[in-house]
Short mmCIF file of C-alpha atoms in Angstrom, two decimals:
data_model
loop_
_atom_site.label_atom_id
_atom_site.label_comp_id
_atom_site.label_asym_id
_atom_site.label_seq_id
_atom_site.Cartn_x
_atom_site.Cartn_y
_atom_site.Cartn_z
CA UNK S 1 137.83 -35.16 -21.10
CA UNK S 2 139.16 -37.19 -18.04
CA UNK S 3 138.43 -35.26 -14.79
CA UNK S 4 141.57 -36.24 -13.15
CA UNK S 5 143.62 -35.06 -16.21
CA UNK S 6 141.70 -31.72 -16.20
CA UNK S 7 142.51 -31.23 -12.45
CA UNK S 8 146.27 -31.84 -13.16
CA UNK S 9 146.44 -29.45 -16.15
CA UNK S 10 143.88 -26.73 -15.58
CA UNK S 11 144.39 -24.30 -12.74
CA UNK S 12 140.89 -23.05 -13.02
CA UNK S 13 139.57 -26.59 -12.58
CA UNK S 14 141.76 -26.99 -9.58
CA UNK S 15 140.63 -23.82 -7.97
CA UNK S 16 136.91 -24.64 -8.84
CA UNK S 17 137.36 -28.21 -7.13
CA UNK S 18 138.93 -26.59 -3.92
CA UNK S 19 136.06 -23.89 -3.81
CA UNK S 20 133.45 -26.49 -4.27
CA UNK S 21 134.91 -28.76 -1.49
CA UNK S 22 135.00 -25.63 0.91
CA UNK S 23 131.51 -24.56 -0.03
CA UNK S 24 130.07 -28.06 0.69
CA UNK S 25 131.88 -28.16 3.97
CA UNK S 26 130.54 -24.80 4.96
CA UNK S 27 126.96 -25.65 3.93
CA UNK S 28 127.12 -29.01 5.79
CA UNK S 29 128.52 -27.34 8.89
CA UNK S 30 126.21 -24.29 9.09
CA UNK S 31 123.05 -26.05 7.84
CA UNK S 32 123.68 -29.37 9.40
CA UNK S 33 120.14 -30.32 10.46
CA UNK S 34 118.75 -29.55 6.87
CA UNK S 35 121.47 -31.41 5.11
CA UNK S 36 121.25 -34.25 7.72
CA UNK S 37 117.46 -34.44 7.10
CA UNK S 38 118.00 -34.95 3.42
CA UNK S 39 120.74 -37.57 3.80
CA UNK S 40 118.60 -39.46 6.44
CA UNK S 41 115.76 -39.69 3.83
CA UNK S 42 118.08 -40.75 1.03
CA UNK S 43 119.29 -43.58 3.32
CA UNK S 44 115.98 -44.72 4.97
CA UNK S 45 113.27 -44.06 2.42
CA UNK S 46 112.97 -46.15 -0.75
CA UNK S 47 111.10 -43.32 -2.34
CA UNK S 48 114.05 -40.83 -2.13
CA UNK S 49 116.95 -43.24 -2.25
CA UNK S 50 117.76 -41.75 -5.69
CA UNK S 51 119.11 -38.72 -3.95
CA UNK S 52 122.35 -40.61 -3.15
CA UNK S 53 123.10 -40.61 -6.92
CA UNK S 54 122.21 -37.05 -7.81
CA UNK S 55 125.49 -35.44 -6.94
CA UNK S 56 127.74 -38.01 -8.74
CA UNK S 57 125.38 -37.67 -11.67
CA UNK S 58 125.54 -33.87 -11.57
CA UNK S 59 129.40 -34.08 -11.66
CA UNK S 60 129.12 -36.29 -14.87
CA UNK S 61 126.88 -33.71 -16.45
CA UNK S 62 129.23 -30.89 -15.30
CA UNK S 63 132.37 -32.64 -16.88
CA UNK S 64 130.32 -33.22 -20.05
CA UNK S 65 129.50 -29.46 -20.33
CA UNK S 66 132.99 -28.46 -19.79
CA UNK S 67 134.27 -31.04 -22.27
CA UNK S 68 132.30 -29.37 -25.06
CA UNK S 69 134.22 -26.19 -24.49
CA UNK S 70 136.12 -25.29 -21.44
CA UNK S 71 135.79 -21.65 -20.42
CA UNK S 72 138.99 -19.40 -20.58
CA UNK S 73 137.81 -16.69 -18.40
CA UNK S 74 135.44 -16.04 -15.55
CA UNK S 75 133.72 -12.78 -14.51
CA UNK S 76 132.85 -12.59 -10.67
CA UNK S 77 129.96 -10.32 -9.91
CA UNK S 78 128.25 -9.12 -6.76
CA UNK S 79 124.84 -9.13 -8.51
CA UNK S 80 123.55 -12.47 -7.14
CA UNK S 81 124.50 -11.62 -3.63
CA UNK S 82 121.02 -10.40 -3.06
CA UNK S 83 119.65 -13.80 -4.13
CA UNK S 84 122.03 -15.51 -1.80
CA UNK S 85 120.98 -13.36 1.15
CA UNK S 86 117.33 -13.95 0.20
CA UNK S 87 117.79 -17.77 -0.08
CA UNK S 88 119.38 -17.57 3.47
CA UNK S 89 116.36 -15.74 4.84
CA UNK S 90 113.91 -18.01 3.14
CA UNK S 91 115.78 -20.99 4.95
CA UNK S 92 115.38 -19.02 8.36
CA UNK S 93 111.68 -18.63 7.77
CA UNK S 94 111.24 -22.25 6.57
CA UNK S 95 113.08 -23.45 9.63
CA UNK S 96 111.08 -21.51 12.07
CA UNK S 97 107.99 -22.92 10.41
CA UNK S 98 109.51 -26.38 10.12
CA UNK S 99 108.77 -26.46 6.31
CA UNK S 100 111.60 -28.82 5.58
CA UNK S 101 110.97 -28.84 1.84
CA UNK S 102 111.31 -25.13 1.36
CA UNK S 103 114.43 -25.12 3.83
CA UNK S 104 116.04 -27.85 1.82
CA UNK S 105 115.33 -26.04 -1.55
CA UNK S 106 116.86 -22.82 -0.10
CA UNK S 107 120.12 -24.59 0.91
CA UNK S 108 120.21 -26.31 -2.50
CA UNK S 109 119.85 -22.89 -4.18
CA UNK S 110 123.01 -21.65 -2.48
CA UNK S 111 125.08 -23.61 -5.03
CA UNK S 112 123.85 -21.89 -8.35
CA UNK S 113 123.84 -18.53 -6.48
CA UNK S 114 127.55 -19.03 -5.50
CA UNK S 115 128.50 -20.18 -8.99
CA UNK S 116 126.99 -17.03 -10.57
CA UNK S 117 128.59 -14.76 -7.88
CA UNK S 118 132.06 -16.41 -8.32
CA UNK S 119 132.13 -17.29 -11.94
CA UNK S 120 129.66 -14.97 -13.56
CA UNK S 121 126.46 -15.30 -15.49
CA UNK S 122 128.03 -16.78 -18.61
CA UNK S 123 129.42 -19.69 -16.82
CA UNK S 124 126.33 -20.20 -14.78
CA UNK S 125 124.26 -20.24 -17.93
CA UNK S 126 126.47 -22.84 -19.55
CA UNK S 127 126.23 -25.18 -16.42
CA UNK S 128 122.47 -24.47 -15.93
CA UNK S 129 121.63 -28.15 -16.51
CA UNK S 130 123.86 -29.79 -13.87
CA UNK S 131 122.93 -26.99 -11.37
CA UNK S 132 119.35 -27.37 -11.87
CA UNK S 133 119.73 -31.36 -11.87
CA UNK S 134 120.98 -30.90 -8.26
CA UNK S 135 117.45 -29.89 -7.00
CA UNK S 136 116.30 -33.51 -7.80
CA UNK S 137 118.22 -34.49 -4.66
CA UNK S 138 115.68 -32.60 -2.55
CA UNK S 139 113.17 -35.19 -1.14
CA UNK S 140 109.83 -34.04 -2.55
CA UNK S 141 106.66 -35.92 -3.68
CA UNK S 142 104.78 -37.01 -0.65
CA UNK S 143 102.04 -34.49 -1.43
CA UNK S 144 101.46 -36.17 -4.82
CA UNK S 145 100.64 -39.61 -3.35
CA UNK S 146 96.77 -39.02 -2.82
CA UNK S 147 96.43 -37.48 -6.33
CA UNK S 148 98.46 -40.37 -7.82
CA UNK S 149 96.21 -42.85 -6.09
CA UNK S 150 93.07 -41.14 -7.59
CA UNK S 151 94.66 -41.19 -11.02
CA UNK S 152 95.70 -44.84 -10.71
CA UNK S 153 92.26 -45.83 -9.57
CA UNK S 154 90.60 -43.88 -12.37
CA UNK S 155 92.80 -45.45 -15.09
CA UNK S 156 92.55 -48.92 -13.85
CA UNK S 157 88.80 -48.84 -13.51
CA UNK S 158 88.47 -47.42 -17.02
CA UNK S 159 90.51 -50.29 -18.42
CA UNK S 160 88.57 -52.94 -16.32
CA UNK S 161 85.39 -51.74 -17.88
CA UNK S 162 86.74 -52.21 -21.27
CA UNK S 163 87.28 -55.91 -20.43
CA UNK S 164 83.71 -56.46 -19.52
CA UNK S 165 84.57 -57.48 -15.97
CA UNK S 166 81.85 -56.12 -13.60
CA UNK S 167 83.43 -53.49 -11.43
CA UNK S 168 82.17 -51.16 -8.58
CA UNK S 169 84.30 -48.50 -6.85
CA UNK S 170 83.88 -46.21 -3.85
CA UNK S 171 86.77 -43.88 -3.26
CA UNK S 172 89.97 -45.99 -3.60
CA UNK S 173 88.10 -49.32 -3.09
CA UNK S 174 87.68 -51.38 -6.36
CA UNK S 175 85.39 -54.38 -6.15
CA UNK S 176 84.96 -57.18 -8.81
CA UNK S 177 83.31 -60.53 -8.44
CA UNK S 178 86.62 -62.29 -7.41
CA UNK S 179 87.30 -59.88 -4.51
CA UNK S 180 87.98 -56.34 -3.24
CA UNK S 181 91.02 -54.13 -3.90
CA UNK S 182 92.34 -51.00 -2.32
CA UNK S 183 94.57 -48.57 -4.19
CA UNK S 184 96.91 -47.91 -1.26
CA UNK S 185 99.69 -45.44 -0.85
CA UNK S 186 102.10 -48.16 -1.93
CA UNK S 187 100.25 -48.54 -5.12
CA UNK S 188 100.30 -44.87 -5.96
CA UNK S 189 103.51 -45.33 -8.11
CA UNK S 190 105.36 -42.52 -6.36
CA UNK S 191 108.69 -44.26 -6.23
CA UNK S 192 108.18 -45.42 -9.86
CA UNK S 193 107.47 -41.86 -11.03
CA UNK S 194 110.41 -40.16 -9.15
CA UNK S 195 112.90 -42.67 -10.53
CA UNK S 196 111.56 -42.32 -14.07
CA UNK S 197 111.71 -38.51 -13.83
CA UNK S 198 115.36 -38.63 -12.69
CA UNK S 199 116.38 -41.04 -15.22
CA UNK S 200 114.54 -39.07 -17.94
CA UNK S 201 116.05 -35.76 -16.85
CA UNK S 202 119.58 -37.11 -16.69
CA UNK S 203 119.27 -38.73 -20.07
CA UNK S 204 117.84 -35.62 -21.74
CA UNK S 205 120.84 -33.41 -20.30
CA UNK S 206 123.46 -35.80 -21.14
CA UNK S 207 122.53 -37.11 -24.65
CA UNK S 208 120.05 -34.58 -26.02
CA UNK S 209 120.90 -31.02 -27.42
CA UNK S 210 117.58 -29.79 -28.72
CA UNK S 211 115.50 -28.05 -26.11
CA UNK S 212 112.49 -29.42 -27.68
CA UNK S 213 113.64 -33.04 -27.50
CA UNK S 214 114.80 -32.38 -23.87
CA UNK S 215 111.39 -31.19 -22.82
CA UNK S 216 109.80 -34.00 -24.68
CA UNK S 217 112.09 -36.66 -22.87
CA UNK S 218 111.35 -35.11 -19.44
CA UNK S 219 107.61 -35.03 -20.17
CA UNK S 220 107.79 -38.79 -21.06
CA UNK S 221 109.59 -39.34 -17.83
CA UNK S 222 106.62 -37.87 -15.97
CA UNK S 223 103.70 -39.21 -18.16
CA UNK S 224 104.86 -42.74 -18.99
CA UNK S 225 105.16 -43.86 -15.40
CA UNK S 226 101.78 -42.55 -14.36
CA UNK S 227 99.98 -44.26 -17.18
CA UNK S 228 102.08 -47.35 -16.70
CA UNK S 229 101.13 -47.56 -13.02
CA UNK S 230 97.46 -47.53 -13.91
CA UNK S 231 98.21 -50.47 -16.46
CA UNK S 232 100.07 -52.24 -13.68
CA UNK S 233 97.18 -52.16 -11.33
CA UNK S 234 94.83 -53.13 -14.00
CA UNK S 235 96.91 -56.18 -14.90
CA UNK S 236 97.11 -57.21 -11.23
CA UNK S 237 93.38 -56.96 -10.84
CA UNK S 238 92.72 -58.87 -14.06
CA UNK S 239 95.21 -61.55 -13.17
CA UNK S 240 93.67 -61.91 -9.69
CA UNK S 241 90.27 -62.19 -11.43
CA UNK S 242 91.43 -65.00 -13.94
CA UNK S 243 93.24 -66.94 -11.12
CA UNK S 244 90.37 -66.52 -8.65
CA UNK S 245 92.54 -64.33 -6.48
CA UNK S 246 95.39 -67.02 -6.28
CA UNK S 247 97.94 -64.92 -8.18
CA UNK S 248 98.94 -61.12 -8.27
CA UNK S 249 98.57 -60.84 -4.64
CA UNK S 250 101.07 -60.74 -1.85
CA UNK S 251 104.61 -61.60 -3.05
CA UNK S 252 103.44 -61.98 -6.60
CA UNK S 253 102.03 -58.45 -6.48
CA UNK S 254 105.45 -57.18 -5.56
CA UNK S 255 107.26 -59.27 -8.20
CA UNK S 256 104.92 -58.29 -11.06
CA UNK S 257 105.35 -54.63 -9.96
CA UNK S 258 109.16 -54.65 -10.30
CA UNK S 259 109.17 -56.62 -13.45
CA UNK S 260 106.68 -54.12 -15.08
CA UNK S 261 108.73 -51.24 -13.71
CA UNK S 262 111.86 -52.55 -15.43
CA UNK S 263 110.13 -53.05 -18.68
CA UNK S 264 108.81 -49.47 -18.57
CA UNK S 265 112.29 -48.02 -17.79
CA UNK S 266 113.78 -49.92 -20.87
CA UNK S 267 111.02 -48.43 -22.93
CA UNK S 268 111.64 -45.00 -21.71
CA UNK S 269 115.35 -45.39 -22.56
CA UNK S 270 114.50 -46.76 -26.06
CA UNK S 271 112.29 -43.64 -26.59
CA UNK S 272 115.22 -41.48 -25.49
CA UNK S 273 117.55 -43.35 -27.86
CA UNK S 274 115.17 -42.59 -30.75
CA UNK S 275 115.36 -38.89 -30.04
CA UNK S 276 119.11 -39.02 -29.66
CA UNK S 277 119.43 -40.90 -33.10
CA UNK S 278 117.30 -38.34 -34.79
CA UNK S 279 119.46 -35.57 -33.36
CA UNK S 280 122.69 -37.15 -34.55
CA UNK S 281 121.35 -37.67 -38.01
CA UNK S 282 120.55 -33.96 -38.18
CA UNK S 283 124.01 -32.90 -36.83
CA UNK S 284 125.74 -34.99 -39.51
CA UNK S 285 123.76 -33.21 -42.15
CA UNK S 286 124.57 -29.76 -40.62
CA UNK S 287 128.24 -30.74 -40.38
CA UNK S 288 128.44 -31.67 -43.97
CA UNK S 289 126.82 -28.51 -45.33
CA UNK S 290 128.41 -25.95 -42.93
CA UNK S 291 131.93 -27.44 -42.45
CA UNK S 292 134.37 -24.95 -41.19
CA UNK S 293 131.80 -22.45 -39.87
CA UNK S 294 131.75 -23.73 -36.38
CA UNK S 295 133.84 -20.74 -35.05
CA UNK S 296 130.99 -18.49 -35.68
CA UNK S 297 128.86 -20.37 -33.01
CA UNK S 298 131.37 -20.34 -30.28
CA UNK S 299 130.19 -19.34 -26.84
CA UNK S 300 131.19 -15.93 -25.58
CA UNK S 301 133.05 -17.31 -22.61
CA UNK S 302 136.41 -16.26 -24.14
CA UNK S 303 139.16 -14.24 -22.75
CA UNK S 304 139.46 -10.68 -24.27
CA UNK S 305 141.60 -7.77 -23.65
CA UNK S 306 138.71 -5.93 -22.35
CA UNK S 307 137.91 -8.54 -19.72
CA UNK S 308 141.38 -9.03 -18.55
CA UNK S 309 141.02 -6.32 -15.74
CA UNK S 310 137.92 -8.25 -14.45
CA UNK S 311 139.66 -11.61 -14.64
CA UNK S 312 142.61 -10.41 -12.57
CA UNK S 313 140.63 -8.55 -9.87
CA UNK S 314 140.99 -9.65 -6.36
CA UNK S 315 138.77 -12.57 -5.53
CA UNK S 316 139.01 -12.41 -1.68
CA UNK S 317 135.96 -9.85 -1.42
CA UNK S 318 133.85 -12.34 -3.18
CA UNK S 319 134.82 -15.09 -0.74
CA UNK S 320 134.06 -12.87 2.13
CA UNK S 321 130.59 -11.86 0.68
CA UNK S 322 129.82 -15.56 0.19
CA UNK S 323 130.76 -16.52 3.86
CA UNK S 324 128.80 -13.73 5.25
CA UNK S 325 125.65 -14.13 3.23
CA UNK S 326 125.55 -17.88 4.00
CA UNK S 327 126.22 -17.42 7.65
CA UNK S 328 123.62 -14.86 8.51
CA UNK S 329 120.54 -17.11 8.72
CA UNK S 330 122.22 -19.73 11.08
CA UNK S 331 123.31 -16.91 13.46
CA UNK S 332 119.84 -15.39 13.49
CA UNK S 333 118.25 -18.80 14.13
CA UNK S 334 120.62 -19.37 17.04
CA UNK S 335 119.51 -16.03 18.47
CA UNK S 336 115.85 -16.99 18.06
CA UNK S 337 116.36 -20.34 19.49
CA UNK S 338 113.72 -21.65 21.95
CA UNK S 339 114.57 -23.98 24.87
CA UNK S 340 111.78 -26.44 25.50
CA UNK S 341 113.49 -27.90 28.52
CA UNK S 342 111.05 -25.98 30.72
CA UNK S 343 108.06 -27.60 29.20
CA UNK S 344 106.39 -30.34 31.41
CA UNK S 345 103.41 -32.51 30.85
CA UNK S 346 101.02 -33.50 33.68
CA UNK S 347 101.36 -37.21 34.44
CA UNK S 348 97.62 -37.73 33.97
CA UNK S 349 97.64 -36.00 30.48
CA UNK S 350 100.59 -38.03 29.55
CA UNK S 351 98.97 -41.30 30.50
CA UNK S 352 95.69 -40.35 28.66
CA UNK S 353 97.82 -39.34 25.58
CA UNK S 354 99.42 -42.82 25.51
CA UNK S 355 96.12 -44.53 25.63
CA UNK S 356 94.64 -42.39 23.06
CA UNK S 357 97.50 -42.74 20.70
CA UNK S 358 97.04 -46.52 20.86
CA UNK S 359 93.53 -46.42 19.57
CA UNK S 360 94.83 -45.72 16.01
CA UNK S 361 96.37 -49.17 15.75
CA UNK S 362 93.57 -50.88 17.93
CA UNK S 363 91.54 -53.25 15.60
CA UNK S 364 88.41 -52.67 17.84
CA UNK S 365 88.49 -48.92 17.22
CA UNK S 366 86.26 -47.81 14.42
CA UNK S 367 87.87 -44.48 13.73
CA UNK S 368 90.85 -42.56 15.24
CA UNK S 369 93.49 -40.06 14.16
CA UNK S 370 97.44 -40.38 14.50
CA UNK S 371 99.56 -37.46 15.55
CA UNK S 372 102.54 -39.76 16.92
CA UNK S 373 104.79 -36.80 18.04
CA UNK S 374 102.06 -34.63 19.66
CA UNK S 375 102.68 -33.77 23.31
CA UNK S 376 98.94 -34.21 24.25
CA UNK S 377 96.21 -36.12 22.37
CA UNK S 378 92.65 -36.25 24.02
CA UNK S 379 89.55 -37.92 22.66
CA UNK S 380 85.99 -37.47 23.73
CA UNK S 381 83.07 -39.46 22.27
CA UNK S 382 79.32 -38.56 22.49
CA UNK S 383 79.84 -34.71 22.16
CA UNK S 384 76.45 -33.08 23.39
CA UNK S 385 74.85 -36.50 23.69
CA UNK S 386 75.31 -37.12 19.90
CA UNK S 387 77.37 -39.64 18.06
CA UNK S 388 80.19 -37.28 17.52
CA UNK S 389 83.85 -37.98 18.33
CA UNK S 390 86.29 -35.11 19.19
CA UNK S 391 90.01 -34.99 19.21
CA UNK S 392 92.22 -32.16 20.71
CA UNK S 393 95.81 -32.46 19.62
CA UNK S 394 98.31 -30.20 21.24
CA UNK S 395 101.93 -29.31 20.60
CA UNK S 396 103.74 -27.34 23.18
CA UNK S 397 106.64 -26.75 20.83
CA UNK S 398 107.94 -28.03 17.54
CA UNK S 399 111.16 -29.67 16.33
CA UNK S 400 112.26 -31.08 12.97
CA UNK S 401 110.81 -34.49 14.27
CA UNK S 402 107.84 -32.89 16.02
CA UNK S 403 105.43 -30.94 13.85
CA UNK S 404 101.88 -30.01 13.99
CA UNK S 405 101.48 -29.89 10.22
CA UNK S 406 103.28 -33.01 8.87
CA UNK S 407 102.35 -35.68 6.14
CA UNK S 408 102.88 -38.37 8.80
CA UNK S 409 99.94 -37.08 10.77
CA UNK S 410 96.75 -38.87 9.88
CA UNK S 411 93.15 -37.97 10.12
CA UNK S 412 91.97 -41.68 9.60
CA UNK S 413 93.66 -44.97 9.14
CA UNK S 414 94.22 -45.64 5.37
CA UNK S 415 94.21 -49.44 5.99
CA UNK S 416 90.72 -49.21 7.11
CA UNK S 417 89.27 -46.21 5.34
CA UNK S 418 89.46 -44.78 1.96
CA UNK S 419 89.30 -40.97 1.11
CA UNK S 420 86.17 -40.21 -1.12
CA UNK S 421 86.26 -36.46 -0.94
CA UNK S 422 88.53 -33.53 0.34
CA UNK S 423 87.61 -30.01 0.33
CA UNK S 424 87.95 -26.66 2.25
CA UNK S 425 84.65 -25.35 3.60
CA UNK S 426 83.77 -22.12 5.37
CA UNK S 427 82.36 -22.57 8.98
CA UNK S 428 80.70 -19.48 10.67
CA UNK S 429 82.02 -19.03 14.16
CA UNK S 430 80.59 -16.09 16.20
CA UNK S 431 80.12 -14.05 13.07
CA UNK S 432 83.61 -14.95 11.71
CA UNK S 433 84.52 -17.40 8.96
CA UNK S 434 86.99 -20.16 9.59
CA UNK S 435 88.19 -22.23 6.65
CA UNK S 436 87.79 -25.84 7.69
CA UNK S 437 89.11 -29.10 6.20
CA UNK S 438 86.24 -31.42 5.31
CA UNK S 439 86.97 -34.97 4.50
CA UNK S 440 84.46 -37.76 3.54
CA UNK S 441 85.90 -41.33 4.02
CA UNK S 442 84.45 -44.68 3.27
CA UNK S 443 85.07 -48.33 4.21
CA UNK S 444 84.24 -51.80 2.78
CA UNK S 445 81.38 -52.11 5.15
CA UNK S 446 79.53 -49.33 3.30
CA UNK S 447 79.89 -46.82 6.03
CA UNK S 448 80.58 -43.16 5.30
CA UNK S 449 82.16 -40.84 7.79
CA UNK S 450 82.60 -37.02 7.79
CA UNK S 451 85.50 -35.37 9.31
CA UNK S 452 86.05 -31.63 10.23
CA UNK S 453 89.53 -30.29 11.17
CA UNK S 454 91.12 -26.96 11.89
CA UNK S 455 94.54 -25.83 13.30
CA UNK S 456 94.65 -23.36 16.34
CA UNK S 457 97.72 -21.19 16.57
CA UNK S 458 98.08 -18.35 19.01
CA UNK S 459 94.26 -17.93 19.14
CA UNK S 460 93.74 -18.19 15.35
CA UNK S 461 91.98 -20.90 13.49
CA UNK S 462 92.52 -22.06 10.03
CA UNK S 463 92.89 -25.37 8.06
CA UNK S 464 94.77 -23.61 5.36
CA UNK S 465 98.36 -25.14 5.53
CA UNK S 466 100.24 -22.00 4.21
CA UNK S 467 98.38 -19.62 6.48
CA UNK S 468 98.87 -21.94 9.45
CA UNK S 469 102.56 -22.10 8.84
CA UNK S 470 102.76 -18.27 8.53
CA UNK S 471 101.00 -17.94 11.83
CA UNK S 472 103.43 -20.30 13.39
CA UNK S 473 106.37 -18.19 12.19
CA UNK S 474 104.85 -14.93 13.51
CA UNK S 475 103.94 -16.54 16.91
CA UNK S 476 107.46 -17.79 17.24
CA UNK S 477 109.10 -14.48 16.29
CA UNK S 478 106.72 -12.85 18.98
CA UNK S 479 107.58 -15.58 21.45
CA UNK S 480 103.85 -16.13 22.08
CA UNK S 481 103.20 -19.69 20.80
CA UNK S 482 105.87 -22.24 19.89
CA UNK S 483 103.48 -25.10 18.95
CA UNK S 484 99.70 -25.20 18.31
CA UNK S 485 96.75 -27.43 18.31
CA UNK S 486 94.39 -29.34 15.85
CA UNK S 487 90.71 -29.68 16.57
CA UNK S 488 89.10 -32.66 14.87
CA UNK S 489 85.37 -33.74 14.91
CA UNK S 490 83.91 -36.68 13.15
CA UNK S 491 80.76 -38.61 12.90
CA UNK S 492 79.07 -41.26 10.67
CA UNK S 493 77.01 -39.72 7.93
CA UNK S 494 73.94 -41.78 8.92
CA UNK S 495 74.01 -40.63 12.51
CA UNK S 496 74.85 -36.91 12.20
CA UNK S 497 74.06 -34.51 9.33
CA UNK S 498 77.06 -32.61 8.05
CA UNK S 499 75.28 -29.33 8.89
CA UNK S 500 74.83 -30.44 12.53
CA UNK S 501 78.58 -31.54 12.66
CA UNK S 502 79.52 -27.97 11.39
CA UNK S 503 77.33 -26.33 14.22
CA UNK S 504 79.09 -28.60 16.83
CA UNK S 505 82.57 -27.87 15.33
CA UNK S 506 81.75 -24.10 15.53
CA UNK S 507 80.93 -24.39 19.18
CA UNK S 508 84.03 -26.25 19.99
CA UNK S 509 86.33 -23.72 18.04
CA UNK S 510 84.54 -20.80 19.91
CA UNK S 511 85.24 -22.37 23.24
CA UNK S 512 88.82 -23.08 22.36
CA UNK S 513 90.05 -19.79 20.98
CA UNK S 514 89.35 -16.54 19.13
CA UNK S 515 88.87 -17.19 15.41
CA UNK S 516 90.05 -14.62 12.85
CA UNK S 517 88.79 -13.81 9.41
CA UNK S 518 90.36 -15.73 6.59
#
């Protein structure tokens, strides 16, 4: 069914197109910062550039669903209004806490909620595939990078051992006789994974009808690229070993990666075609044996005399309900807006912060942290005459580009250190327990370093991200603390025992603020 022909001949399609355009304009206007944040990532990040294609692909899926059988009637309902208001409230909380992912998911959830409210549950259920596919436009996946690095390193090391090549690994460092390798963030395969999942989901929704086959195809879209990335890293290391490090490095590394990616994508589509062919063969058998019985399986989105009253009811109350529900959160956010213009930073602190931030990229600095958008970053070495370094990172207020808790903030330079262990540990501070982040990192020189970190928000200490975000929301609503701090202590394992480091960390926290029980 050609979409232009449908728009010309179907009044319901014409109204739906106008309503969709109005909804998109309203969402983009009221939630501009959230929508602009997504679009910016689509345009600037190679990892999330697939987001530019999600809406056009969703339209294709939508047309395909309506082509199978166009609905003859709709049943508006106020039932999902509470979900729409709830999504708006979730966006408000996520925005105050600067949790962009949750805010973007909340905005995207407006669309299925409005479809349900305006067209009824039967229509929404028929269009569930395209509506859920829209959520793939939300930029998400950065949190998977460390886990993907670990999986890639583990798979590649296991395969290298099968070849008989001597291999030693420490954290994400892989050493063979020919040289050393680091499974860096670029080697995690996150772009490969997200692209494969998008293609697999689209293919499954467009060409497969069986729920079992769809789930299988989507699972292959997640598993195949992870395994394939491990194989890719294994092949790069083996080629480098056989060529004495003259191949599979630098530009060759990138070329081999893209070639391998293309091959795996073709393989994924071939697997999808196999599943689709099996479905077509099965459908032909069913058609031959049950000819003429298709009317019994017709969906129940049909116009009936009992539904005519519902179909003809005034639609304007539903429009008003949608507008009010979607507008509540932006209005509330404006009332809670905080003006940071009154915040000023002492010139001496500003200068010290500039110098301290530069240590992260200084090749002569052994260890440093990076909080690029922080208002104040201070460093002190030799805490209590011990080989312990301390960072105090302060945010007077937060914006979408300036967050205390953000993936771009780093507790070590990944080009010089590799993460060996990450865990939450309890630290006793004046009889109270503060959950503290404990990292163990290593480098190619054989050094091992311990790092302890906790956030400080309105007198409360915790390294638990969700709890810290909740504390930030409460503090902002109470107009007490619009930013927060991070306290980081670190020392080489050979110089300071971890128990000593915990004691020093407890003293620093006790001096900085009042801890609370976790």
